[in-house]
PDB file of C-alpha atoms in Angstrom:
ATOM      1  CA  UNK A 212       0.000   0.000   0.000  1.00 63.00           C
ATOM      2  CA  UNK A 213       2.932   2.196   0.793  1.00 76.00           C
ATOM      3  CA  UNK A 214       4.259   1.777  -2.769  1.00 76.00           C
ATOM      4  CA  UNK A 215       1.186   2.659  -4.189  1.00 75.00           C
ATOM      5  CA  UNK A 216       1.327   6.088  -2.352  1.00 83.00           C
ATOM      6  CA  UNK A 217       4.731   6.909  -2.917  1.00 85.00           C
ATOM      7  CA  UNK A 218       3.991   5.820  -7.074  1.00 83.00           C
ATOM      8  CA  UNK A 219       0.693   7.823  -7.022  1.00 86.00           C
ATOM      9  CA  UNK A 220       2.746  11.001  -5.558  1.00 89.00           C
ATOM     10  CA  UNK A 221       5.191  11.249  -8.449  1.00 90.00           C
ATOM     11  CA  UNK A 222       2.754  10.167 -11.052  1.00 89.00           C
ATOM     12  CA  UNK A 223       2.909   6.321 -11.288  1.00 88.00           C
ATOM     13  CA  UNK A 224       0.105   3.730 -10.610  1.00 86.00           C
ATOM     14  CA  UNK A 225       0.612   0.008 -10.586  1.00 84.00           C
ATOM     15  CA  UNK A 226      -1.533  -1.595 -13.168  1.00 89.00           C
ATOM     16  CA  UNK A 227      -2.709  -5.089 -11.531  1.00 89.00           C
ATOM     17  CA  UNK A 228      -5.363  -7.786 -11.408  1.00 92.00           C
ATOM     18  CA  UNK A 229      -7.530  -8.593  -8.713  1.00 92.00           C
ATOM     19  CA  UNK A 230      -5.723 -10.324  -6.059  1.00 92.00           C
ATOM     20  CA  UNK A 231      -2.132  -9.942  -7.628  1.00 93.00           C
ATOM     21  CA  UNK A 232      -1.051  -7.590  -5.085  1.00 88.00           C
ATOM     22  CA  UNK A 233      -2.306 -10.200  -1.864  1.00 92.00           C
ATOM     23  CA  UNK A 234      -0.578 -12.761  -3.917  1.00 95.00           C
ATOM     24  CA  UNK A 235       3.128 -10.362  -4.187  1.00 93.00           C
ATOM     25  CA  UNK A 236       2.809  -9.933  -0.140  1.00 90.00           C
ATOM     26  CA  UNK A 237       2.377 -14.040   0.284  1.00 96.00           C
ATOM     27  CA  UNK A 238       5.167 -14.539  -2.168  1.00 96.00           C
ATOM     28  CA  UNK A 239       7.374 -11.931   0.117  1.00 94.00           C
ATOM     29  CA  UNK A 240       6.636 -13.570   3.139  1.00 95.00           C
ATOM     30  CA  UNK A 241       7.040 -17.321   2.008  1.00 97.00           C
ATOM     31  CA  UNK A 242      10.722 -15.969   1.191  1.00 96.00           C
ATOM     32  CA  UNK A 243       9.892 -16.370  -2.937  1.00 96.00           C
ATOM     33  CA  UNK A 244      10.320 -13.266  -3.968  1.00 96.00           C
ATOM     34  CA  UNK A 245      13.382 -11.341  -3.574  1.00 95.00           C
ATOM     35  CA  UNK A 246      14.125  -7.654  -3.507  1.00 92.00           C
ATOM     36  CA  UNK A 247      15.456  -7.975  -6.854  1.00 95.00           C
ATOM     37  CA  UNK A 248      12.477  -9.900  -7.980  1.00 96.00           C
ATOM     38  CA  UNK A 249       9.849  -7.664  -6.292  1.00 91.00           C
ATOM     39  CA  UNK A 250      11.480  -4.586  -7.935  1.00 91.00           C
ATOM     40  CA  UNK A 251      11.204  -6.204 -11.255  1.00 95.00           C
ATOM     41  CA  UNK A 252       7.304  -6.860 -10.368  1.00 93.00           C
ATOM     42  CA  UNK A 253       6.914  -2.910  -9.641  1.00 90.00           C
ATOM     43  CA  UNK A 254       8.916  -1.807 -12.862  1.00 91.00           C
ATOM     44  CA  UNK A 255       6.339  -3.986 -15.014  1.00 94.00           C
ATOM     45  CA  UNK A 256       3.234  -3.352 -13.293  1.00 91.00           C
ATOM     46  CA  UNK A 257       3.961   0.507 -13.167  1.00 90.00           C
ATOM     47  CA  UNK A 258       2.344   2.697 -15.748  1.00 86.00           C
TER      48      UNK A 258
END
């Protein structure tokens, strides 16, 4: 949710599908996702 503030406040929005966002945060917190992977996720969902 943070992100999404911080991206709205320069002029950015992530572009996502229903539940994608719940399913990034379970991802994190399984350890499947890494930093590197979750900035990846941001730079393509960004618009």
């Amino acid at each position: 949710m943070m992100t999404q503030l911080l991206l709205k406040w320069n002029g950015y929005s992530l572009s996502l599908n229903p539940g994608e966002l719940a399913d990034m945060f379970i991802s994190i917190a399984d350890g499947k996702t890494s930093e590197k992977d979750l900035l990846q996720w941001i730079k393509d969902k960004t618009r």
